[in-house]
Short mmCIF file of N, CA and C and ligand atoms in Angstrom, two decimals:
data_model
loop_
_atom_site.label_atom_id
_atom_site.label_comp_id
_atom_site.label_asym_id
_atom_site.label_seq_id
_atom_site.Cartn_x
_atom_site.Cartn_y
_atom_site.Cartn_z
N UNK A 1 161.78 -12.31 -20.85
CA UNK A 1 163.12 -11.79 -20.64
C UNK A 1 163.60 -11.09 -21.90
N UNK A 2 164.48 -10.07 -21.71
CA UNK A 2 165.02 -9.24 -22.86
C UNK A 2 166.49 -10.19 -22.88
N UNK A 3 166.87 -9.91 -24.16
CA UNK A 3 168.38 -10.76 -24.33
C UNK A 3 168.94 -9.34 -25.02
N UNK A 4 170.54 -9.59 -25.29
CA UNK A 4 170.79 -8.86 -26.48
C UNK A 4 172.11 -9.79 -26.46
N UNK A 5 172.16 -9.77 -28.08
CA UNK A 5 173.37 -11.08 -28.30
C UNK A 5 174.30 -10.07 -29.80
N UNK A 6 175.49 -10.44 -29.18
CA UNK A 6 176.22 -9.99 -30.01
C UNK A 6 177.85 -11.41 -30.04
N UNK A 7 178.57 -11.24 -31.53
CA UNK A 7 179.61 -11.88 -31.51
C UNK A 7 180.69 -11.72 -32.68
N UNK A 8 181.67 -12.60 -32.63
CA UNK A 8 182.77 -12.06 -33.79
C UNK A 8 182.59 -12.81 -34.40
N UNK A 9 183.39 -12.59 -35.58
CA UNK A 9 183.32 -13.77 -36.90
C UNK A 9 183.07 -15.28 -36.44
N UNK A 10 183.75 -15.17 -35.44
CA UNK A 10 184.05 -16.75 -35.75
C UNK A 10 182.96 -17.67 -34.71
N UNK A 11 182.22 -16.57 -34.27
CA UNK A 11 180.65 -16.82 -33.51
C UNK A 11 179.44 -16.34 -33.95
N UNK A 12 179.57 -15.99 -35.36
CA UNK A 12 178.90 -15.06 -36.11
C UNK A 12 177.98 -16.15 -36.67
N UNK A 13 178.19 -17.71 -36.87
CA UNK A 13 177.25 -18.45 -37.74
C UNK A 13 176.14 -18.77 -36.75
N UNK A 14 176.66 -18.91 -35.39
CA UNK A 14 175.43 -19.28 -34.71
C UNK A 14 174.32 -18.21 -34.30
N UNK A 15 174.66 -17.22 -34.85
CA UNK A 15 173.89 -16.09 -34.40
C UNK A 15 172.09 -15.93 -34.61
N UNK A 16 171.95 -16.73 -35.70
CA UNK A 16 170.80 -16.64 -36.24
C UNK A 16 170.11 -17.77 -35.49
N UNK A 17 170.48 -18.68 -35.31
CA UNK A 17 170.14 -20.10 -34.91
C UNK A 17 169.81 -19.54 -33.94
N UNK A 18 170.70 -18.91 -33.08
CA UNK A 18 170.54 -18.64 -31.00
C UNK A 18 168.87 -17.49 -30.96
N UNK A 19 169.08 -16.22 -31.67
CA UNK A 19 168.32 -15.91 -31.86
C UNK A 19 166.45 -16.60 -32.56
N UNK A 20 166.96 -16.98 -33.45
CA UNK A 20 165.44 -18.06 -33.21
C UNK A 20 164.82 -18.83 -32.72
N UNK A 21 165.96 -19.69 -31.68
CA UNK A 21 165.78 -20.25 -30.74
C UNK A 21 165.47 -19.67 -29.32
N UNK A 22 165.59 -18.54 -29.31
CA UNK A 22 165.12 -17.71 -27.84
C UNK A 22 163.36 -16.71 -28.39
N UNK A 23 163.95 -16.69 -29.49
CA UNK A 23 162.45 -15.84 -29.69
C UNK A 23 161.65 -17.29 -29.86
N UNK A 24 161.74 -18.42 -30.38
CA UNK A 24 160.67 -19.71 -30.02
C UNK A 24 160.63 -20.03 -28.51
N UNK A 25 161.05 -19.26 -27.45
CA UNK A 25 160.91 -20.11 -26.43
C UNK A 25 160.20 -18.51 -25.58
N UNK A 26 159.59 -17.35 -26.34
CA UNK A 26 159.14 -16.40 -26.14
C UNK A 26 159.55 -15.19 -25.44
N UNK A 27 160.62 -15.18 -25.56
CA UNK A 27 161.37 -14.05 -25.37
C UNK A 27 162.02 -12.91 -26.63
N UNK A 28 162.40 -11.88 -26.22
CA UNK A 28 162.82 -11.11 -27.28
C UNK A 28 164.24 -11.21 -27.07
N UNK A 29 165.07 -10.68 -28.33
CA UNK A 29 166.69 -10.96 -28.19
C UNK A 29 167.05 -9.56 -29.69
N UNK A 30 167.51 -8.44 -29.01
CA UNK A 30 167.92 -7.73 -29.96
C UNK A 30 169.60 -7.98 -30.26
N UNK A 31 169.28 -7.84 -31.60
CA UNK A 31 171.09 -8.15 -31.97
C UNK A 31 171.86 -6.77 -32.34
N UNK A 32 173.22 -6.97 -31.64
CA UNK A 32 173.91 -5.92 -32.24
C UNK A 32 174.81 -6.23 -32.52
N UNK A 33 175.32 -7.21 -34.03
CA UNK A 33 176.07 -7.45 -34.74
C UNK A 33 177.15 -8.42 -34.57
N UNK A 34 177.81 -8.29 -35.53
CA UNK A 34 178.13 -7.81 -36.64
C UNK A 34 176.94 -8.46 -37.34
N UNK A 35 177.03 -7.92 -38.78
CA UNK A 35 175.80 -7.89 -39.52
C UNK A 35 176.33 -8.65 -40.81
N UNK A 36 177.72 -9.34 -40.88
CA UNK A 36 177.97 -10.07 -41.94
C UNK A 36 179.49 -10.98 -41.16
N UNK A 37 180.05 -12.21 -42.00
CA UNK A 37 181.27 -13.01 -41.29
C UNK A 37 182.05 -12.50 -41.58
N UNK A 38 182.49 -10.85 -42.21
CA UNK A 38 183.70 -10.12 -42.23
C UNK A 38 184.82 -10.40 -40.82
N UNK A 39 185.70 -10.53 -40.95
CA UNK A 39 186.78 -10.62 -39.56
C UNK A 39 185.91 -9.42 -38.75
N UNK A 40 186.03 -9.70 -37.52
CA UNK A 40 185.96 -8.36 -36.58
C UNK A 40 186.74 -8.78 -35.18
N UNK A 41 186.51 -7.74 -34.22
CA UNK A 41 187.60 -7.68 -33.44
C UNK A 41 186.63 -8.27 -31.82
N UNK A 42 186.91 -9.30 -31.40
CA UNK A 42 185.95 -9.83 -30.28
C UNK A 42 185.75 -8.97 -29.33
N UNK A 43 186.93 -7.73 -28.53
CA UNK A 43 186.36 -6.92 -27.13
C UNK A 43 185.73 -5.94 -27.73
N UNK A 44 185.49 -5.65 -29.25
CA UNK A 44 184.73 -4.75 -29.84
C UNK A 44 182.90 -4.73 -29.50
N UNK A 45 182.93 -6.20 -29.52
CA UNK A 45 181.33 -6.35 -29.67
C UNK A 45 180.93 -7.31 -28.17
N UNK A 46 182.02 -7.83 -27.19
CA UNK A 46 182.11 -8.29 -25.73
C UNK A 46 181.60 -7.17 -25.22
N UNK A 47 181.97 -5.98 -25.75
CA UNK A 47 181.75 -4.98 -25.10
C UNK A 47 180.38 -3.71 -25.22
N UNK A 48 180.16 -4.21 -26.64
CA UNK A 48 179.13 -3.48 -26.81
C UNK A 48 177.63 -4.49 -26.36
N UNK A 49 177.65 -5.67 -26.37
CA UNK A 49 176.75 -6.42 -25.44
C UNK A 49 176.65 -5.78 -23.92
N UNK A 50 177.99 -6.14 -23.21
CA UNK A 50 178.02 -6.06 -21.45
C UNK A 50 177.48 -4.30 -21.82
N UNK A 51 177.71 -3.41 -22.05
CA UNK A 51 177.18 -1.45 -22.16
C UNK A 51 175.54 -2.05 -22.33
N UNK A 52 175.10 -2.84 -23.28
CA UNK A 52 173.68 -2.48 -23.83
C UNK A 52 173.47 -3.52 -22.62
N UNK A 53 173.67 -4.13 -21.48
CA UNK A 53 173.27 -5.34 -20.49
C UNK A 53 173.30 -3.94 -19.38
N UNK A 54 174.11 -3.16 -19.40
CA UNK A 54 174.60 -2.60 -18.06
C UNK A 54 173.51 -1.46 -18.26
N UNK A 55 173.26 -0.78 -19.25
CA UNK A 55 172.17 0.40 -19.42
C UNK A 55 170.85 -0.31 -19.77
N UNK A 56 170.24 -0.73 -19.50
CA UNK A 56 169.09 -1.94 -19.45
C UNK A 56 169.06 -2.79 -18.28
N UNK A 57 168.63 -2.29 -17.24
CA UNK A 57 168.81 -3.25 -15.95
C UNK A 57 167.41 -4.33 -16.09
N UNK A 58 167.92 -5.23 -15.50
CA UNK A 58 167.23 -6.51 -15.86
C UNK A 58 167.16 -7.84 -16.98
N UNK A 59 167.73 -6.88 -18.44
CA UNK A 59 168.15 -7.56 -19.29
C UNK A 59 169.37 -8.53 -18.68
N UNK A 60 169.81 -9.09 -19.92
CA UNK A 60 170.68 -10.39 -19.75
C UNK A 60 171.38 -10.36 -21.34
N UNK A 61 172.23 -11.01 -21.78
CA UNK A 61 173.24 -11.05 -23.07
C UNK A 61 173.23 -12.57 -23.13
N UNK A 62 174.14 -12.53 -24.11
CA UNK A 62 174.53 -13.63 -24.95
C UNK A 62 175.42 -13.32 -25.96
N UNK A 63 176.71 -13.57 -25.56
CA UNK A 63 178.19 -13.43 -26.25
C UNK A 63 179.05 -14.80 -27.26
N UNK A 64 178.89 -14.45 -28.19
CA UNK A 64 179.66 -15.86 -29.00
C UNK A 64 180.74 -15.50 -29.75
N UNK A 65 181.73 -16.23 -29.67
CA UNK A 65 183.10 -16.24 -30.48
C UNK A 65 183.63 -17.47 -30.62
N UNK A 66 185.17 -17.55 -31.18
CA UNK A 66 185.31 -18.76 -31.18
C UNK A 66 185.32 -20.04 -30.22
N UNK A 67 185.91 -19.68 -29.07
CA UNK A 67 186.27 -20.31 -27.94
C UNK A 67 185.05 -19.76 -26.62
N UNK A 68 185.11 -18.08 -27.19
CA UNK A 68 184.08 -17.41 -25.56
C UNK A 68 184.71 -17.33 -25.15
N UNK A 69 186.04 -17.56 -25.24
CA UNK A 69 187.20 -16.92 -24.05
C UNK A 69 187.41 -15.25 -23.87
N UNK A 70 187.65 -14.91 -25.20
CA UNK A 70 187.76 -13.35 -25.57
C UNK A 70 186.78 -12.31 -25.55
N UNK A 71 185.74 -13.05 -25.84
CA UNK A 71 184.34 -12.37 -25.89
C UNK A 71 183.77 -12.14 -24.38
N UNK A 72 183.99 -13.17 -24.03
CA UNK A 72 183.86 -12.94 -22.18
C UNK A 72 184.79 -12.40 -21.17
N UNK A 73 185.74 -12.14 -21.81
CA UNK A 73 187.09 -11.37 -21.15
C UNK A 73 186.58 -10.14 -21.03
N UNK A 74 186.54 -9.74 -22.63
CA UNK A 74 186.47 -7.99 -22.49
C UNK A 74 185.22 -7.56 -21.95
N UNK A 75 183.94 -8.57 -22.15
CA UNK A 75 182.75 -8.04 -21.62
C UNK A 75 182.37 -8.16 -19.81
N UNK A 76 183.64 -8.77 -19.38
CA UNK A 76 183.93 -8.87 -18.03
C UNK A 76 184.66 -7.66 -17.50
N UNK A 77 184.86 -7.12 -18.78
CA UNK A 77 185.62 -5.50 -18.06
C UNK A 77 184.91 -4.22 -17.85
N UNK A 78 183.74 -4.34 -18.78
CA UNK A 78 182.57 -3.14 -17.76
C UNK A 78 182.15 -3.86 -16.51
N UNK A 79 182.14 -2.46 -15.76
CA UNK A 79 181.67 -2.56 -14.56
C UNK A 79 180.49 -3.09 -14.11
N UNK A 80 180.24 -3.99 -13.30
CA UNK A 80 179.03 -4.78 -12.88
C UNK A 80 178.55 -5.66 -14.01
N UNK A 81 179.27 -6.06 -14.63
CA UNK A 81 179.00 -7.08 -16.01
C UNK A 81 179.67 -8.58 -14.87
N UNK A 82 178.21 -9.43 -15.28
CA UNK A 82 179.48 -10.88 -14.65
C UNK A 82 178.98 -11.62 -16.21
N UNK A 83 179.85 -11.73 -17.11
CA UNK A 83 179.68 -12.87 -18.65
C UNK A 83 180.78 -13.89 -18.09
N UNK A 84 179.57 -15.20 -17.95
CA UNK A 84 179.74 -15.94 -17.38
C UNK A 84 180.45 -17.45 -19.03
N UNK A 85 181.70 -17.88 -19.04
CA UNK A 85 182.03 -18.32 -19.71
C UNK A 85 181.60 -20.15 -19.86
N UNK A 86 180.51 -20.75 -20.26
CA UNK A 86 179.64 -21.68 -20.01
C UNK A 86 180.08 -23.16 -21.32
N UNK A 87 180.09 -24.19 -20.71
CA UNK A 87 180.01 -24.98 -21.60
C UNK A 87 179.07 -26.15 -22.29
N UNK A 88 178.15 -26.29 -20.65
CA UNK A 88 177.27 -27.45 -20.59
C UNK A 88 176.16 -26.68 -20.13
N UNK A 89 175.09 -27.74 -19.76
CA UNK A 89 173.66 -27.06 -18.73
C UNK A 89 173.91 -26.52 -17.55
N UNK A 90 175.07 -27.58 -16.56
CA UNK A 90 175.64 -27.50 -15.74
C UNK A 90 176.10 -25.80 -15.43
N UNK A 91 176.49 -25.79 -16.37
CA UNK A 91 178.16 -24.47 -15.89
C UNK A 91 176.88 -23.55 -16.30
N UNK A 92 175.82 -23.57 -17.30
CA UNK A 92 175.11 -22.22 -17.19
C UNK A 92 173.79 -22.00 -16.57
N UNK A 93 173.31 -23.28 -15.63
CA UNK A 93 172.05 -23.39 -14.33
C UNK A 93 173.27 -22.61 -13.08
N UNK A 94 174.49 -23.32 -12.75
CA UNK A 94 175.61 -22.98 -11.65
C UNK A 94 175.76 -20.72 -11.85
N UNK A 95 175.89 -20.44 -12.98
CA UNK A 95 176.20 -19.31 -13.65
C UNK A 95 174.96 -17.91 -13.15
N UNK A 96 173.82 -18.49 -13.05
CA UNK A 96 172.69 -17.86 -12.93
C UNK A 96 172.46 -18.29 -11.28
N UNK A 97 172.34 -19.17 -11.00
CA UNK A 97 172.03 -19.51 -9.36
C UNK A 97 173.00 -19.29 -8.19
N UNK A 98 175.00 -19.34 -8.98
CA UNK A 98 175.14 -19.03 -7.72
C UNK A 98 176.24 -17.61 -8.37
N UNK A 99 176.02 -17.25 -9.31
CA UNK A 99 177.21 -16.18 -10.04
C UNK A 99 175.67 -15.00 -9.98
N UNK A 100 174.36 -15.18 -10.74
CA UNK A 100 173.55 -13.97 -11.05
C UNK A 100 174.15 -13.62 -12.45
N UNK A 101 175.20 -14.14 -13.22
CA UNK A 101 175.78 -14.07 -14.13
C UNK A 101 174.66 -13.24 -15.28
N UNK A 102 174.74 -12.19 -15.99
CA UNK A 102 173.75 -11.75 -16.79
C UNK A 102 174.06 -11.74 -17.76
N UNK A 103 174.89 -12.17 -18.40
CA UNK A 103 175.57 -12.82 -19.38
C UNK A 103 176.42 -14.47 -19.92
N UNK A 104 175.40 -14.61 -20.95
CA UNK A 104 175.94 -15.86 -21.34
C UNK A 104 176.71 -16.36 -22.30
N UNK A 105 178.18 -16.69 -22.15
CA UNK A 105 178.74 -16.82 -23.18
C UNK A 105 179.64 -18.19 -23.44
N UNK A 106 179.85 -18.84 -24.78
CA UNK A 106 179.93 -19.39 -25.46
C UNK A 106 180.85 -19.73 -26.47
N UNK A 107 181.74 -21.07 -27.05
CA UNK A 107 182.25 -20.95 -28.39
C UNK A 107 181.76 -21.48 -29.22
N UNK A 108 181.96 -20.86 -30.40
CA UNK A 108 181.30 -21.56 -31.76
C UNK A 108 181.82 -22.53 -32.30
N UNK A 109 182.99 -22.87 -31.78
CA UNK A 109 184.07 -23.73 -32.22
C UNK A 109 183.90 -25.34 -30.95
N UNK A 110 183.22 -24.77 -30.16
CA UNK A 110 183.91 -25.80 -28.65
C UNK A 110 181.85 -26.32 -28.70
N UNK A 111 181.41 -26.02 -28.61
CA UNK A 111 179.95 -26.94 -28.72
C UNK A 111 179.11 -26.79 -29.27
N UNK A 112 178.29 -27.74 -29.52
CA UNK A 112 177.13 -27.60 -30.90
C UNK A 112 176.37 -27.05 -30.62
N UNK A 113 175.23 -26.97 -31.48
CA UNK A 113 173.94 -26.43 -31.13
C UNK A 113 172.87 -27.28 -30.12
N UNK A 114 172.86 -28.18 -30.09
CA UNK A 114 172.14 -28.86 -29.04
C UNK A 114 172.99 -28.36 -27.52
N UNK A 115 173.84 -28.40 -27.32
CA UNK A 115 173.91 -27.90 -26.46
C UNK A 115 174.15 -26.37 -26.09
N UNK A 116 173.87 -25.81 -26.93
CA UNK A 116 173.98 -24.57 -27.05
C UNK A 116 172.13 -24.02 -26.42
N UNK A 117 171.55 -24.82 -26.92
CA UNK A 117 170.32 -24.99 -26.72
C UNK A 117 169.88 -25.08 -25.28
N UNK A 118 170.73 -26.34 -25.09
CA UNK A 118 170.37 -26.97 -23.07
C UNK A 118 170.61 -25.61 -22.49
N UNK A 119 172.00 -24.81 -22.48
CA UNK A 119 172.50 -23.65 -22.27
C UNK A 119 171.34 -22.70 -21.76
N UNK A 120 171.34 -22.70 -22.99
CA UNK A 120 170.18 -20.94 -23.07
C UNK A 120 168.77 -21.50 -22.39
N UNK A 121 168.48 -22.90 -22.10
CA UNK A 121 167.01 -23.14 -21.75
C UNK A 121 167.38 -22.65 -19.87
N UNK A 122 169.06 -23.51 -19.31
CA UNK A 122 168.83 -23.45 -18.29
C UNK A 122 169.36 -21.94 -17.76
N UNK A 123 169.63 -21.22 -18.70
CA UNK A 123 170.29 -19.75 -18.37
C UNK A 123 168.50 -18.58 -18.05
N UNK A 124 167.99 -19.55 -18.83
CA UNK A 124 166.46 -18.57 -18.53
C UNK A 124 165.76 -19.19 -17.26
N UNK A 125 165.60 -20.43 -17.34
CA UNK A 125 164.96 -21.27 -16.18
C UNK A 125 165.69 -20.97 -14.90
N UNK A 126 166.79 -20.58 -14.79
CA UNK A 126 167.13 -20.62 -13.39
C UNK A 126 167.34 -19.07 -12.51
N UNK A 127 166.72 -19.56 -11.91
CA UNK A 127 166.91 -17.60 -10.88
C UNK A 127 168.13 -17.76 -10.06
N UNK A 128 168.64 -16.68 -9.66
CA UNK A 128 169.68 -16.29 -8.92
C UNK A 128 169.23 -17.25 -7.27
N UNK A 129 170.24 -17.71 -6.16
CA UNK A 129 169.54 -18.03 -5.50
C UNK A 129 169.83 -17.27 -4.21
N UNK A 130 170.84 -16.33 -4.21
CA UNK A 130 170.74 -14.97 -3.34
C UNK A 130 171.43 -15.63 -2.21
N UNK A 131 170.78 -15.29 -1.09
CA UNK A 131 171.48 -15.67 0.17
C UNK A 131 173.18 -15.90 -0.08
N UNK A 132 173.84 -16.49 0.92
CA UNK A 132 175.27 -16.83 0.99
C UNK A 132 176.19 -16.60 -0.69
N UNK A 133 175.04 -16.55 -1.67
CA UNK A 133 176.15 -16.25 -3.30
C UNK A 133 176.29 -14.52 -3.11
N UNK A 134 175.12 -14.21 -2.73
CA UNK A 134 174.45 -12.64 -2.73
C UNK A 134 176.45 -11.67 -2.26
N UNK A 135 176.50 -12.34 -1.04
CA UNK A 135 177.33 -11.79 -0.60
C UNK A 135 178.74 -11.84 -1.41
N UNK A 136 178.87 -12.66 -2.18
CA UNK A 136 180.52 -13.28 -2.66
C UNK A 136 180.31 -12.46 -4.13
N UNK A 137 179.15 -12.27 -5.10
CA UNK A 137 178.66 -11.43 -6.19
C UNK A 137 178.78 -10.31 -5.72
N UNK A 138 178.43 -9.64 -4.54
CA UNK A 138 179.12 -7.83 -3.87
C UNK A 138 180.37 -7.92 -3.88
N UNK A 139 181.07 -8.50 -3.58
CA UNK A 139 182.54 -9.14 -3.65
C UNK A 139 183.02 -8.94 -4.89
N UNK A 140 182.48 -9.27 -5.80
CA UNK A 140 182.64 -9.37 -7.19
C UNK A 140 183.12 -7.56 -7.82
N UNK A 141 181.84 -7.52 -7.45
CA UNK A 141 181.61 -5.78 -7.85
C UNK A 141 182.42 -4.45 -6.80
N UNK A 142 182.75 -4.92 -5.57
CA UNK A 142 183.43 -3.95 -4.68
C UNK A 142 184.93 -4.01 -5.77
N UNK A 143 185.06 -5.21 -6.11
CA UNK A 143 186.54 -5.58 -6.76
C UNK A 143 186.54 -4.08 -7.75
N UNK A 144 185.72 -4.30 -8.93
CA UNK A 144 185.44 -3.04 -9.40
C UNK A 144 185.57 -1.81 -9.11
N UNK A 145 184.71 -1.57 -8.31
CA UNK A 145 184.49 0.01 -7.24
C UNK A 145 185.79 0.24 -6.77
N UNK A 146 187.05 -0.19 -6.17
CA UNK A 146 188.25 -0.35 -5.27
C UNK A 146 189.19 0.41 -6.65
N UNK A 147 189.22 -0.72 -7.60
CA UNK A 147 190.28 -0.80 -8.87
C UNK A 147 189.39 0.83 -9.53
N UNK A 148 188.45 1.56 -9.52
CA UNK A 148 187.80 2.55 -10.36
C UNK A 148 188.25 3.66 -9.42
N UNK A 149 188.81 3.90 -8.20
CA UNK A 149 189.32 4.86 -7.15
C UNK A 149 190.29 5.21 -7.70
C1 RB5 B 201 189.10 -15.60 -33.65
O1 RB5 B 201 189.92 -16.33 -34.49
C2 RB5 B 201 189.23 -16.13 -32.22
O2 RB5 B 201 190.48 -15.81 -31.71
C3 RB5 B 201 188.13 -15.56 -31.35
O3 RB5 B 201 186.89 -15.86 -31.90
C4 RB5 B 201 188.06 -16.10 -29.92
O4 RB5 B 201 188.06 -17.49 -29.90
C5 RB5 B 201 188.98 -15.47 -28.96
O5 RB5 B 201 188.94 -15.72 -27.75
#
């Protein structure tokens, strides 16, 4: 699987960790920043994840900030982006199986790295499971298409 993970300051420490932890479990994960814990602005880089997820079909993200509230807001505002706002194994196996969610996001502040870990194992392990979600995820995206008229 391709990743690309981006986040703001205040999701900026786990960045290195998440990334070595997905390239040990054999996948690639390109980062696009920020490139130091200078303040930055969270729908700045929510957004430049969900663009590099949306022009790369098949890829998948990984969004961190403080909470993941903000970071998953704005990257919920390109079109056909679902950044799915996750806390446990639970909310990010549920995220991928019945959302297709291609984005995974996170706070740096709200859970550790072990579970940050469970996260990302069951965000790769689990496939979409289509049928009866299939339809309510078009749902998702007509919402889009309607509001872009
Ligand atoms: C930054 O202080 C914080 O507001 C941001 O990382 C995030 O938690 C916003 O949703």
């Amino acid at each position: 699987m391709k990743f690309y993970i981006a986040t703001d300051h205040a999701g900026y420490h786990y960045k290195e960790q998440v990334k070595e932890y997905v390239r040990s479990k054999g996948h690639e994960i390109v980062d696009l920043g920020p490139d130091s814990p200078e303040r930055v602005d969270y729908p700045d880089y929510g957004r430049k994840c969900a663009e590099a997820v949306r022009d790369d079909p098949g890829s998948f993200g990984i969004v961190i900030c403080g909470t993941g509230i903000g970071i998953s807001m704005a990257a919920n505002k390109v079109p056909g982006i679902r950044a799915a706002l996750c806390h446990d194994a639970y909310t990010a196996t549920m995220a991928r199986a019945h959302n297709d969610a291609q984005i995974l996001a996170f706070g740096e502040r709200v859970v550790g790295m072990g579970v940050v870990q469970s996260m990302i194992d069951a965000f790769i392990e689990t496939p979409f499971e289509g049928g009866r979600h299939e339809r309510r995820v078009e749902k998702i995206d007509a919402i889009d298409a309607e509001y872009r008229k």
